[in-house]
Coordinates of C-alpha atoms in Angstrom, one line a residue:
M1 CA 14.4 -58.4 78.3
T2 CA 10.9 -56.7 77.1
A3 CA 7.8 -57.3 79.6
V4 CA 4.6 -58.1 79.0
T5 CA 2.3 -55.3 80.3
R6 CA -1.4 -56.6 79.5
L7 CA -3.5 -59.6 77.8
V8 CA -5.8 -59.0 74.5
T9 CA -8.0 -61.0 73.3
Y10 CA -9.1 -60.0 69.5
A11 CA -12.7 -61.4 68.8
D12 CA -14.1 -61.2 65.3
L13 CA -16.8 -62.6 63.3
D14 CA -16.3 -66.3 62.1
N15 CA -17.9 -66.8 58.5
A16 CA -19.6 -70.0 59.8
A17 CA -22.8 -68.0 60.5
T18 CA -25.8 -68.3 57.8
D19 CA -28.2 -66.3 58.8
A20 CA -29.3 -63.3 61.3
R21 CA -30.0 -66.1 64.4
Q22 CA -26.3 -67.3 64.5
L23 CA -23.2 -65.8 65.7
S24 CA -19.7 -67.5 65.2
V25 CA -16.6 -66.1 66.9
T26 CA -13.0 -66.2 67.0
A27 CA -11.0 -65.4 69.6
R28 CA -7.0 -64.5 69.9
L29 CA -5.5 -64.2 72.9
E30 CA -2.1 -62.2 72.6
A31 CA 0.6 -61.0 75.2
V32 CA 1.4 -57.2 74.4
L33 CA 4.7 -56.5 75.3
A34 CA 6.6 -53.0 76.8
D35 CA 7.8 -52.4 73.1
G36 CA 4.6 -52.5 71.8
R37 CA 4.7 -55.9 70.0
G38 CA 1.9 -58.9 70.4
L39 CA 2.7 -62.4 70.5
V40 CA 0.3 -64.8 69.8
L41 CA -0.5 -67.2 73.3
L42 CA -3.8 -68.9 71.9
D43 CA -5.3 -68.5 68.4
D44 CA -7.5 -71.8 68.1
R45 CA -11.0 -70.2 70.3
G46 CA -13.9 -69.3 69.8
W47 CA -18.0 -70.3 70.0
S48 CA -20.9 -70.4 68.1
S49 CA -24.2 -69.0 69.2
S50 CA -28.0 -69.1 68.1
G51 CA -31.1 -68.2 69.0
G52 CA -34.6 -67.7 67.8
A53 CA -34.4 -64.3 66.7
D54 CA -32.0 -61.8 65.3
V55 CA -28.7 -61.8 67.0
R56 CA -29.0 -57.8 67.6
A57 CA -32.0 -58.7 69.5
W58 CA -30.2 -60.5 72.4
I59 CA -26.5 -60.3 72.8
S60 CA -24.4 -57.0 73.2
A61 CA -21.0 -55.8 73.4
E62 CA -20.4 -56.4 76.7
D63 CA -21.7 -60.4 76.4
V64 CA -18.6 -61.2 74.0
E65 CA -16.5 -59.2 75.5
T66 CA -17.5 -61.5 78.9
T67 CA -17.5 -65.0 76.5
A68 CA -14.3 -63.8 74.7
R69 CA -12.3 -63.8 78.2
M70 CA -13.6 -66.9 79.5
V71 CA -12.9 -68.9 76.4
V72 CA -9.4 -68.0 76.3
G73 CA -9.4 -70.0 80.1
P74 CA -8.6 -70.9 82.5
D75 CA -10.7 -73.5 81.0
E76 CA -13.1 -75.3 83.9
P77 CA -11.3 -78.1 85.9
G78 CA -10.7 -81.7 84.4
E79 CA -11.9 -85.0 86.6
G80 CA -9.8 -84.7 89.9
E81 CA -8.3 -81.2 89.4
T82 CA -9.5 -78.5 91.6
P83 CA -10.1 -74.7 89.9
E84 CA -6.9 -73.8 91.1
Q85 CA -4.8 -76.3 89.8
A86 CA -6.6 -75.7 86.3
A87 CA -5.7 -72.2 86.5
S88 CA -2.3 -72.7 87.6
G89 CA -1.8 -75.0 84.6
H90 CA -3.3 -72.6 82.1
W91 CA -1.2 -69.4 83.2
G92 CA 1.9 -72.3 83.7
S93 CA 0.9 -73.2 79.6
L94 CA 0.6 -69.3 78.6
A95 CA 4.1 -68.6 80.9
R96 CA 6.1 -71.6 78.5
I97 CA 4.7 -70.2 75.5
L98 CA 6.0 -67.0 75.8
G99 CA 9.3 -68.8 77.2
R100 CA 10.0 -70.1 73.8
Q101 CA 9.4 -66.6 72.2
G102 CA 12.1 -65.3 74.2
V103 CA 10.2 -63.5 77.1
D104 CA 10.4 -64.8 80.6
V105 CA 7.9 -64.3 82.6
D106 CA 6.2 -65.6 85.9
A107 CA 2.7 -67.1 85.2
H108 CA 1.3 -65.4 88.3
E109 CA 2.5 -61.8 86.8
L110 CA 0.5 -63.3 83.6
E111 CA -2.9 -64.1 85.8
R112 CA -2.6 -60.1 87.0
L113 CA -2.4 -58.6 84.0
P114 CA -4.9 -56.4 82.5
H115 CA -7.1 -58.4 79.6
D116 CA -9.0 -56.5 77.0
V117 CA -11.2 -57.5 74.6
V118 CA -11.1 -56.0 71.2
L119 CA -14.1 -56.6 68.7
G120 CA -13.1 -56.7 65.3
E121 CA -15.2 -54.5 62.9
R122 CA -17.0 -56.9 61.2
L123 CA -18.0 -58.3 65.0
R124 CA -19.2 -54.8 65.9
A125 CA -21.3 -54.4 62.4
R126 CA -22.7 -57.6 63.2
I127 CA -24.2 -57.0 66.7
A128 CA -24.7 -53.2 66.4

């Protein structure tokens, strides 16, 4: 069985932004396996930001990377839930997604993996 070696969030420009004051980003989280394959864990995440000036004046690649890691989770705890419970549920859910794709991995192992963020070409050009 192939092991999971790292997590990667791919972030790119979403077409929803209509002017220089807006930024809309999609984020897709994948597990990278030792054989080089990437398996999609989450592909329904993203965010939008807007400001009074050109987006390049107030956002950096580091800002985008930090936000990308945040939007793929774990989420903030729900009512009556501790941060630890929210995190445990998140990592357990990702482990189950991998299990359905034939990869057996412990949720705690996933949590400890390196997590890279890769910015798409259009996004890099927009914030440059």
